Coordinates of C-alpha atoms and ligand atoms in Angstrom, one line a residue:
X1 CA 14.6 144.6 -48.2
X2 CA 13.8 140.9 -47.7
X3 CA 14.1 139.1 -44.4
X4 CA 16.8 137.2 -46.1
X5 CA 18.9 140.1 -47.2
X6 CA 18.7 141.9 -43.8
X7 CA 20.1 138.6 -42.6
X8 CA 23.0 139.0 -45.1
X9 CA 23.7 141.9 -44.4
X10 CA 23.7 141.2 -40.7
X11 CA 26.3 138.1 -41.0
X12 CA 28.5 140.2 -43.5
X13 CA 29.2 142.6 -40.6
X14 CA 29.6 139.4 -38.2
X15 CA 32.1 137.1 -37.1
X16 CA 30.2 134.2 -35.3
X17 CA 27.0 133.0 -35.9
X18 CA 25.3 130.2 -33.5
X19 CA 21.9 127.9 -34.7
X20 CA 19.4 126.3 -32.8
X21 CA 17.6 123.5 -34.8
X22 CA 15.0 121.2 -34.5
X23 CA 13.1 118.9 -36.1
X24 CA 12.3 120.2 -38.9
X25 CA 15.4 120.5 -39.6
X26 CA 15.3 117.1 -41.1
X27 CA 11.9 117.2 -42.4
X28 CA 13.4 117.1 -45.9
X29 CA 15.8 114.1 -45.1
X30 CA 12.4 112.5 -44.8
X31 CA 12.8 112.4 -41.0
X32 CA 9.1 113.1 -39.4
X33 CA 8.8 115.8 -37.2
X34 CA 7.4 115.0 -33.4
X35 CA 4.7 117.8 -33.8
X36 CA 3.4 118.3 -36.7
X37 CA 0.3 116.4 -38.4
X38 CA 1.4 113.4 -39.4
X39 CA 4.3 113.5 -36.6
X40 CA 5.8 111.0 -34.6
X41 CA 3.7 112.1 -31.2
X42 CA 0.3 112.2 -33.2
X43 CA -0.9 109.4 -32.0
X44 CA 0.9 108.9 -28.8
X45 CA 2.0 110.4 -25.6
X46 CA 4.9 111.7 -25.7
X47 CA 5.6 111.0 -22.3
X48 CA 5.5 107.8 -22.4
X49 CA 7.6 107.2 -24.9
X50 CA 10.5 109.7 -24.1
X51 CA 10.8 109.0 -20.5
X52 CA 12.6 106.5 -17.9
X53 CA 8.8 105.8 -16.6
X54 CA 7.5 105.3 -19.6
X55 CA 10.6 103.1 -20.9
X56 CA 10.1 101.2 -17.3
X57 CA 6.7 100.9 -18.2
X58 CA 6.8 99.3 -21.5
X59 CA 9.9 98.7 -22.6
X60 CA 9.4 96.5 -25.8
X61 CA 7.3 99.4 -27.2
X62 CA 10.2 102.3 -26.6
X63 CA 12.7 100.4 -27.9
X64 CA 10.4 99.2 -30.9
X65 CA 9.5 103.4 -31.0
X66 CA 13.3 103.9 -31.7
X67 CA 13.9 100.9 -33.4
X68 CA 11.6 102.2 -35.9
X69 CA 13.3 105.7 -35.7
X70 CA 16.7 104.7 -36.0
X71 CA 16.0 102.8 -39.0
X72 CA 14.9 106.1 -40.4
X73 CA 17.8 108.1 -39.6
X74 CA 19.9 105.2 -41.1
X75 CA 18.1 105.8 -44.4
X76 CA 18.2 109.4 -44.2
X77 CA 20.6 111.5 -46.3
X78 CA 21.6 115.3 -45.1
X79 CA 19.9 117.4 -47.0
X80 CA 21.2 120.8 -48.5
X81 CA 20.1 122.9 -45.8
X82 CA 22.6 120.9 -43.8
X83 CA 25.4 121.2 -46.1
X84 CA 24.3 125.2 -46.7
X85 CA 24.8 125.3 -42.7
X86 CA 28.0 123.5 -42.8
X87 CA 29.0 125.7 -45.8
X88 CA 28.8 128.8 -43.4
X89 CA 31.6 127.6 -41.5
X90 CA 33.9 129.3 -44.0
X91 CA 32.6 132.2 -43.8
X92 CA 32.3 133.0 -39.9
X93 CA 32.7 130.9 -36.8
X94 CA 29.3 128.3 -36.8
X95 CA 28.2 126.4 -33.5
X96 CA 25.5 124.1 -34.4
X97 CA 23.4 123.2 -31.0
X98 CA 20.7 121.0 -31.8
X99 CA 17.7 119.1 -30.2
X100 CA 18.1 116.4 -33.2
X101 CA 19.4 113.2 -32.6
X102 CA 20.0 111.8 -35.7
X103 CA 23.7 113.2 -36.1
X104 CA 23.1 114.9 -39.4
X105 CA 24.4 117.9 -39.2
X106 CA 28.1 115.9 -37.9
X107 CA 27.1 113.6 -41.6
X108 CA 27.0 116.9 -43.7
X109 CA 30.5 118.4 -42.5
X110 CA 29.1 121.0 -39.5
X111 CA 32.3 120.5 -37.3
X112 CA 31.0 122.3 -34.2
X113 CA 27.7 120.9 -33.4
X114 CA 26.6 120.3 -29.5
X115 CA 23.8 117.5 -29.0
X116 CA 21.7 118.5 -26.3
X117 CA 18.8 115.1 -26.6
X118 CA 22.0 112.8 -27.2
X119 CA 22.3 110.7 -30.5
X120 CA 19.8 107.7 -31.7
X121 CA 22.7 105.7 -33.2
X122 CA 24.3 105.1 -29.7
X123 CA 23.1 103.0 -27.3
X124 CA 23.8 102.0 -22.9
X125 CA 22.5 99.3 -20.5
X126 CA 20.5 101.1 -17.6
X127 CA 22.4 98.4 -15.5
X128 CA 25.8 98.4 -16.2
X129 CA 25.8 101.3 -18.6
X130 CA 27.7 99.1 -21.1
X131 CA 27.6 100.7 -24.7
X132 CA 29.6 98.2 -26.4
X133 CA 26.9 95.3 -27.1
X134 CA 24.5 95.1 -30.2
X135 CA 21.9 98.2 -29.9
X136 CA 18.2 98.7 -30.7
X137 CA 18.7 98.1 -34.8
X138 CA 19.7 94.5 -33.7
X139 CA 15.8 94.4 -32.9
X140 CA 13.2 92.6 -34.8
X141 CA 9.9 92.8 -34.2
X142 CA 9.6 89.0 -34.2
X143 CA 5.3 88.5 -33.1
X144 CA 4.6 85.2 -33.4
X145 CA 1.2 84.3 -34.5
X146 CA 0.3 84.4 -30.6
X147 CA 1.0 87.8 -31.1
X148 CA 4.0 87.8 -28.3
X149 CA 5.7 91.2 -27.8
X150 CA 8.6 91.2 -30.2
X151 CA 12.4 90.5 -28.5
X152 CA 13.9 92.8 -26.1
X153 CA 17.6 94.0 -26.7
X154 CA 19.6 93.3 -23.8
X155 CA 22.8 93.4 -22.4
X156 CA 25.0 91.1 -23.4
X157 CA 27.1 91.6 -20.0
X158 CA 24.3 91.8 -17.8
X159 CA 21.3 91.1 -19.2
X160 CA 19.8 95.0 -18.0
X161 CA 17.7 96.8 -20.6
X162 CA 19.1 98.6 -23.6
X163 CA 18.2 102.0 -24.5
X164 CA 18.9 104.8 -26.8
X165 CA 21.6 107.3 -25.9
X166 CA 19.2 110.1 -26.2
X167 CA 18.0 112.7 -23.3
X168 CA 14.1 111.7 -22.0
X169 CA 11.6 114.4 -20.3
X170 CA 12.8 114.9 -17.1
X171 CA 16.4 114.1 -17.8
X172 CA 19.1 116.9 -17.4
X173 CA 21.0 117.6 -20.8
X174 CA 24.8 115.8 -21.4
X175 CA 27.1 117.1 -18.7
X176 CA 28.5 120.1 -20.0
X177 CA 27.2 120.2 -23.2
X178 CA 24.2 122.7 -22.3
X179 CA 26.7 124.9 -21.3
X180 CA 28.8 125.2 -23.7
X181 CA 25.7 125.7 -25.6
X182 CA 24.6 128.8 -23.4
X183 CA 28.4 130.2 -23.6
X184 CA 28.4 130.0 -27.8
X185 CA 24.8 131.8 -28.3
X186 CA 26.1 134.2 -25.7
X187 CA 29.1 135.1 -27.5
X188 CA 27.2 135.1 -31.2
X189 CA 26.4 138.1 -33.1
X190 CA 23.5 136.5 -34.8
X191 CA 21.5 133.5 -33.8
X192 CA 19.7 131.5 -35.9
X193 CA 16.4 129.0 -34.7
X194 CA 15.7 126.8 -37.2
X195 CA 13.0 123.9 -38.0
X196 CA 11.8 124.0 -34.0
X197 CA 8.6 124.4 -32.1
X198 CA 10.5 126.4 -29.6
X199 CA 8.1 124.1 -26.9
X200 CA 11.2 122.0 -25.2
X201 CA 13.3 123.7 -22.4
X202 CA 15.6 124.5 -22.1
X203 CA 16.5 124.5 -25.8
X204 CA 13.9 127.1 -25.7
X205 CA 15.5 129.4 -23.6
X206 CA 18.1 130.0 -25.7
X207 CA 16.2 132.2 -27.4
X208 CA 16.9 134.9 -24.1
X209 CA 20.3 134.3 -23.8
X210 CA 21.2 135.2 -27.5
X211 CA 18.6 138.5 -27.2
X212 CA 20.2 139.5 -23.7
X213 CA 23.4 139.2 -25.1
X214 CA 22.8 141.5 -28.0
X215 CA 22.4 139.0 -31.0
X216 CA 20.5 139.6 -33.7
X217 CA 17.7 136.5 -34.1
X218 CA 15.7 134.9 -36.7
X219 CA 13.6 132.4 -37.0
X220 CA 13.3 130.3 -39.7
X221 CA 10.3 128.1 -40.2
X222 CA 7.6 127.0 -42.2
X223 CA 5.0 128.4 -40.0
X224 CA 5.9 130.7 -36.7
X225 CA 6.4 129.4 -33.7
X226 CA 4.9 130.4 -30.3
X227 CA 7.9 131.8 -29.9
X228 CA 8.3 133.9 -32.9
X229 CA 7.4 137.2 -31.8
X230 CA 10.4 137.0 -29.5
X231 CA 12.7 137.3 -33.0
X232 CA 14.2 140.1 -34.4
X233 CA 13.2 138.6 -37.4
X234 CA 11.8 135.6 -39.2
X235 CA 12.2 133.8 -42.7
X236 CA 8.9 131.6 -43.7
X237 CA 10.1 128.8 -45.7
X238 CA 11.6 125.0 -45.7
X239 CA 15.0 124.9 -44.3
X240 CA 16.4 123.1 -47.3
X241 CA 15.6 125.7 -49.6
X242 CA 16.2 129.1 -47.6
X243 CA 19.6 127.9 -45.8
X244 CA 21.2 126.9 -49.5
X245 CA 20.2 130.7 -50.7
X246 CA 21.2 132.7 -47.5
X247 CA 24.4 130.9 -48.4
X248 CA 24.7 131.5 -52.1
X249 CA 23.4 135.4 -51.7
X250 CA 26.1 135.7 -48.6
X251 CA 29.0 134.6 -50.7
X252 CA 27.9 136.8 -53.7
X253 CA 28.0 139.5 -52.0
X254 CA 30.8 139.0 -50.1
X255 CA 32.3 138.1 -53.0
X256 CA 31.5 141.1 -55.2
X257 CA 33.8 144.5 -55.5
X258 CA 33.4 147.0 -53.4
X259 CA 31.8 149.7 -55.3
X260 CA 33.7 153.0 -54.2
Ligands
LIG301 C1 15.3 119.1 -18.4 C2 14.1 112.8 -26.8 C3 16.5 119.8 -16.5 C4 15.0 112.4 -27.9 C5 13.2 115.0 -26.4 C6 6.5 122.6 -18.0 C7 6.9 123.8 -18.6 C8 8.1 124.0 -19.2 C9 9.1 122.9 -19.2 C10 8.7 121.8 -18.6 C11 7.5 121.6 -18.0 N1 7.5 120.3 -17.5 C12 8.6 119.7 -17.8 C13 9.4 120.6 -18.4 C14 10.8 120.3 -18.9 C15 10.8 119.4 -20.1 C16 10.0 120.1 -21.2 O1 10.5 121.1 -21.9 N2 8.8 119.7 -21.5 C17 8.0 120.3 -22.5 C18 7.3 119.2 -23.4 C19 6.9 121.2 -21.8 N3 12.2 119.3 -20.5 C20 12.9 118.3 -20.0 O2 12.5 117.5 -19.3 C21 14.4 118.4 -20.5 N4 15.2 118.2 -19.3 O3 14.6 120.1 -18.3 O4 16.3 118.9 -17.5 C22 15.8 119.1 -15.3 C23 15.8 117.8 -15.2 C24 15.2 117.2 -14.1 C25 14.6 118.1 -13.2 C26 14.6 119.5 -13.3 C27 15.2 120.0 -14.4 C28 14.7 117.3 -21.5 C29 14.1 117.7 -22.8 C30 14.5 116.6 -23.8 C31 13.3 115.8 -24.1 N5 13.6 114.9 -25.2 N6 13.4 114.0 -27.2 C32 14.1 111.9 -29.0 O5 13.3 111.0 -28.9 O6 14.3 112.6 -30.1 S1 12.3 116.3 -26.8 C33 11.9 116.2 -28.5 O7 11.3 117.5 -28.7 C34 13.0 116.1 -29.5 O8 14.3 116.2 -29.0 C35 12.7 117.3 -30.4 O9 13.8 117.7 -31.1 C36 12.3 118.3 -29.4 C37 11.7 119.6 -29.7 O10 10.8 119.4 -30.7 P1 11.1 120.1 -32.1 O11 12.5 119.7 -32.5 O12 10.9 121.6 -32.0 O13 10.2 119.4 -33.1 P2 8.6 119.7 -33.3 O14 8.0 118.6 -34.1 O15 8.0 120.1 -32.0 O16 8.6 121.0 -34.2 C38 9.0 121.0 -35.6 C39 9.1 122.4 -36.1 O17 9.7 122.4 -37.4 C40 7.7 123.0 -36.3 O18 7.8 124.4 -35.8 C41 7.5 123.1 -37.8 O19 6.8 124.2 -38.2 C42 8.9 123.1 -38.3 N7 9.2 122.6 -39.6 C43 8.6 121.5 -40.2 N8 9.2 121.2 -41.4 C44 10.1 122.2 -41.6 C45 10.1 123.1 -40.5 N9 10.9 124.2 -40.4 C46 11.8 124.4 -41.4 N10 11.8 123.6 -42.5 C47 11.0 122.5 -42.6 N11 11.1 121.7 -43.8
LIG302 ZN1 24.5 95.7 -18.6

């Protein structure tokens, strides 16, 4: 029996399901990765890009950083592992909680999704906390032949510093939304970890509270994690192709006779 089917089999005989994803969850909306080769930290440190001291630091190159990103996700489509994931919600009670920030799981119809690194499309002032004036897409990377740093965005109330609505290293997660997160994977039968490294707490340790809570868990990824032996189970393969077939094999056989 195939990794997939055991899984089938396991959400036939379930009523709520909860998913952990990462980034590769968006891979195939063309949205790079943070880890992999070729991924957005190759060549830098991540600390420095995703944190208050490192915005502090150098705060032209952050918000060019996710400038640049934002653009991305702007561009980028939900792809059919999305919509397979949203799909699920009518067969069994879905909570999305995911480490992504670019909102495409909300963009693909998933109606119960928890953002635990906040959302690149919103935007505050570290001074006044407004969210209401133009945010990092208004920036253009305008270097003069003197090679100047490109414009800042700033307030337009106080003049403070704009920066992404998302959660940097040594931030705690939105109020409450952690949480919730912990109570949903709690209260799943099966728990799905999708497209992540597993190497960000405490996403990570959702992992434990889904296995001390009796859920069955699978990882699906194109290569295991480091946290993969901690799975029940694991499916090898691109998010956008396995999710659309769990799916499809799920509703055929809910969907077929019961053979007496
Ligand atoms: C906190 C910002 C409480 C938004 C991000 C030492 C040990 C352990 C923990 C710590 C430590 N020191 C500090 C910590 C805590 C720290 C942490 O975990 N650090 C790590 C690096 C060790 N965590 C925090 O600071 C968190 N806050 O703990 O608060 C607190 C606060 C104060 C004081 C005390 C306690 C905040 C964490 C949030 C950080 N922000 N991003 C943004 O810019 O996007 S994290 C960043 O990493 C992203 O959010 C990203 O989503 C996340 C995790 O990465 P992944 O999503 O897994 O992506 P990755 O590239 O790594 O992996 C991709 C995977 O996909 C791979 O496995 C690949 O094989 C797979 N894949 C690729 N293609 C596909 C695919 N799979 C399927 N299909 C495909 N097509
Ligand atoms: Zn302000």
């Amino acid at each position: 029996m195939t990794a997939t089917a055991r899984l089938v089999s396991m959400l036939r005989s379930s009523s709520s399901l909860s998913v952990l994803t990462g980034a590769g969850m968006s891979a195939e909306s063309g949205i790079p990765t943070f880890r992999d080769a070729g991924g957005l930290w190759e060549d830098e440190d991540p600390v420095s890009l995703a944190s208050v001291d490192g915005f502090l630091a150098n705060p032209a190159r952050v918000q060019r950083w996710y400038a640049e990103r934002l653009r991305g996700v702007m561009d980028a489509q939900p792809h059919s592992g999305h919509v397979a994931l949203a799909e699920l919600e009518s067969e069994l009670d879905v909570t999305v909680v995911t480490q992504n920030v670019d909102g495409l799981h909300s963009r693909a119809g998933s109606t119960n999704v928890l953002e635990m690194h906040g959302n690149i499309t919103r935007h505050f002032c570290v001074e006044c906390q407004d969210n209401t004036g133009p945010g990092l897409s208004t920036l253009t990377s305008t270097v003069d032949t003197a090679g100047s740093a490109p414009g800042l965005v700033q307030c337009t109330l106080c003049g403070g510093l704009i920066r992404p609505a998302v959660v940097w290293f040594g931030e705690m997660l939105p109020h409450g939304v952690f949480s919730r997160a912990v109570e949903a994977v709690a209260e799943s039968d099966v728990f799905l970890s999708i497209g992540t490294s597993s190497s960000v707490y405490p996403a990570s340790s959702l992992i434990e509270v889904a296995q001390s809570n009796g859920a069955y868990t699978v990882e699906i990824n194109v290569a295991p994690s480091v946290a993969a032996s901690r799975f029940d189970d694991s499916i090898t393969g691109r998010a956008g192709q396995v999710l659309p077939k769990l799916v499809s094999e799920l509703r055929s056989t809910v969907s077929a006779p019961e053979t007496t």
